[in-house]
mmCIF file of C-alpha atoms and ligand atoms in Angstrom:
data_model
loop_
_atom_site.group_PDB
_atom_site.id
_atom_site.type_symbol
_atom_site.label_atom_id
_atom_site.label_comp_id
_atom_site.label_asym_id
_atom_site.label_seq_id
_atom_site.Cartn_x
_atom_site.Cartn_y
_atom_site.Cartn_z
ATOM 1 C CA MET A 1 101.303 69.426 95.468
ATOM 2 C CA THR A 2 100.124 68.927 91.884
ATOM 3 C CA ASP A 3 98.591 71.828 89.977
ATOM 4 C CA GLU A 4 95.254 69.994 89.897
ATOM 5 C CA ARG A 5 95.281 69.455 93.646
ATOM 6 C CA LEU A 6 96.352 73.059 94.260
ATOM 7 C CA VAL A 7 93.413 74.305 92.149
ATOM 8 C CA ALA A 8 91.013 72.051 94.104
ATOM 9 C CA GLU A 9 92.434 73.155 97.469
ATOM 10 C CA ARG A 10 92.243 76.809 96.450
ATOM 11 C CA ALA A 11 88.614 76.361 95.342
ATOM 12 C CA LYS A 12 87.750 74.882 98.758
ATOM 13 C CA ARG A 13 89.522 77.748 100.464
ATOM 14 C CA VAL A 14 87.559 80.272 98.364
ATOM 15 C CA VAL A 15 84.302 78.695 99.591
ATOM 16 C CA THR A 16 85.494 79.012 103.195
ATOM 17 C CA LEU A 17 86.486 82.655 102.679
ATOM 18 C CA LEU A 18 83.137 83.385 100.984
ATOM 19 C CA GLU A 19 81.306 81.787 103.927
ATOM 20 C CA ASP A 20 83.375 83.858 106.348
ATOM 21 C CA ASN A 21 82.454 87.052 104.473
ATOM 22 C CA VAL A 22 78.743 86.188 104.376
ATOM 23 C CA ARG A 23 78.775 85.248 108.098
ATOM 24 C CA THR A 24 80.587 88.463 109.049
ATOM 25 C CA GLU A 25 78.101 90.599 107.096
ATOM 26 C CA LEU A 26 75.171 88.808 108.746
ATOM 27 C CA GLN A 27 76.720 89.275 112.207
ATOM 28 C CA ILE A 28 77.310 92.985 111.571
ATOM 29 C CA THR A 29 73.762 93.464 110.267
ATOM 30 C CA ASN A 30 72.350 91.425 113.155
ATOM 31 C CA GLY A 31 74.193 93.573 115.681
ATOM 32 C CA GLY A 32 73.730 96.897 113.904
ATOM 33 C CA PHE A 33 69.992 96.538 113.480
ATOM 34 C CA GLY A 34 69.362 94.621 116.689
ATOM 35 C CA LEU A 35 67.730 91.754 114.795
ATOM 36 C CA GLY A 36 68.266 89.267 117.609
ATOM 37 C CA LEU A 37 69.225 86.384 115.319
ATOM 38 C CA SER A 38 70.773 83.450 117.173
ATOM 39 C CA ASP A 39 74.191 82.079 116.222
ATOM 40 C CA ASP A 40 72.420 78.988 114.867
ATOM 41 C CA THR A 41 70.180 81.121 112.637
ATOM 42 C CA ILE A 42 73.158 83.109 111.391
ATOM 43 C CA GLU A 43 74.959 79.856 110.588
ATOM 44 C CA ARG A 44 71.931 78.510 108.681
ATOM 45 C CA LEU A 45 71.633 81.784 106.748
ATOM 46 C CA THR A 46 75.368 81.705 106.021
ATOM 47 C CA GLN A 47 75.136 78.193 104.575
ATOM 48 C CA GLY A 48 71.995 78.998 102.585
ATOM 49 C CA VAL A 49 73.213 82.277 101.099
ATOM 50 C CA THR A 50 76.647 80.839 100.298
ATOM 51 C CA SER A 51 75.150 77.745 98.667
ATOM 52 C CA GLY A 52 72.795 79.926 96.619
ATOM 53 C CA LEU A 53 75.639 82.126 95.432
ATOM 54 C CA LEU A 54 77.875 79.175 94.547
ATOM 55 C CA TYR A 55 75.028 77.501 92.679
ATOM 56 C CA ALA A 56 74.753 80.282 90.124
ATOM 57 C CA PHE A 57 78.038 82.221 90.156
ATOM 58 C CA GLN A 58 81.769 81.654 89.940
ATOM 59 C CA PHE A 59 83.896 83.108 92.710
ATOM 60 C CA ASP A 60 87.548 83.655 93.325
ATOM 61 C CA TRP A 61 89.355 85.478 96.067
ATOM 62 C CA SER A 62 90.881 88.484 94.335
ATOM 63 C CA PRO A 63 90.836 91.648 96.426
ATOM 64 C CA ASP A 64 91.683 94.749 94.404
ATOM 65 C CA TRP A 65 93.659 96.247 97.292
ATOM 66 C CA VAL A 66 96.401 93.624 96.952
ATOM 67 C CA LYS A 67 98.844 94.953 94.378
ATOM 68 C CA ALA A 68 100.777 92.663 92.029
ATOM 69 C CA GLY A 69 103.649 91.016 93.869
ATOM 70 C CA ASP A 70 102.207 91.850 97.283
ATOM 71 C CA VAL A 71 100.184 89.749 99.734
ATOM 72 C CA HIS A 72 97.024 90.459 101.718
ATOM 73 C CA GLN A 73 97.935 91.505 105.258
ATOM 74 C CA TRP A 74 95.819 92.331 108.279
ATOM 75 C CA ASN A 75 95.858 92.884 112.004
ATOM 76 C CA GLU A 76 93.445 91.073 114.277
ATOM 77 C CA ALA A 77 93.421 91.517 118.046
ATOM 78 C CA GLY A 78 96.981 92.829 118.006
ATOM 79 C CA GLN A 79 98.340 89.948 115.897
ATOM 80 C CA TYR A 80 99.569 90.294 112.324
ATOM 81 C CA PHE A 81 98.602 87.889 109.526
ATOM 82 C CA ALA A 82 99.227 87.552 105.797
ATOM 83 C CA ARG A 83 97.721 85.290 103.122
ATOM 84 C CA CYS A 84 99.451 83.275 100.421
ATOM 85 C CA GLY A 85 98.073 84.528 97.115
ATOM 86 C CA VAL A 86 98.413 81.082 95.499
ATOM 87 C CA CYS A 87 96.747 78.591 97.891
ATOM 88 C CA LEU A 88 95.183 81.247 100.191
ATOM 89 C CA ALA A 89 96.722 79.748 103.341
ATOM 90 C CA ASP A 90 96.983 82.229 106.206
ATOM 91 C CA SER A 91 100.234 82.813 108.022
ATOM 92 C CA PRO A 92 100.617 81.955 111.674
ATOM 93 C CA PRO A 93 99.929 84.967 113.904
ATOM 94 C CA SER A 94 102.934 87.151 114.584
ATOM 95 C CA GLN A 95 103.674 89.959 116.969
ATOM 96 C CA ASP A 96 105.421 92.156 114.420
ATOM 97 C CA GLN A 97 104.196 93.482 111.097
ATOM 98 C CA ALA A 98 107.080 92.166 108.972
ATOM 99 C CA THR A 99 107.007 88.453 109.908
ATOM 100 C CA ALA A 100 103.575 87.591 108.467
ATOM 101 C CA PRO A 101 104.138 88.942 104.922
ATOM 102 C CA ALA A 102 107.641 87.437 104.931
ATOM 103 C CA TRP A 103 106.041 84.057 105.716
ATOM 104 C CA ALA A 104 103.468 84.505 102.912
ATOM 105 C CA HIS A 105 106.062 85.501 100.307
ATOM 106 C CA LYS A 106 108.286 82.561 101.271
ATOM 107 C CA HIS A 107 105.278 80.231 101.267
ATOM 108 C CA GLU A 108 104.303 81.405 97.763
ATOM 109 C CA THR A 109 107.683 80.318 96.415
ATOM 110 C CA SER A 110 106.946 76.755 97.634
ATOM 111 C CA HIS A 111 104.197 76.330 95.015
HETATM 112 ZN ZN1 LIG P 1 100.313 78.876 99.503
#
């Protein structure tokens, strides 16, 4: 993958991750305050808020909890995942905590 293509792919991935964060916050607020918003309304709000943010601001995925040389790791429904810090691809789910970051570190060397 060329550097230019990698930058473009990463930028697309950042938009997806931003949308996911906006959607999750809306879902939590909807549930926590009993707002009764439908999934369709939440999706429309997600698209609108994300578009508005991207229109006026620059974003990158750069969580401060990921230390230099490490990768973002998380557990979801008993499965472990890790994210490549270069292209932001997520690892396949794994049953043990060591496999996902090992995949991400190995994947990072492919760039
Ligand atoms: Zn990658």
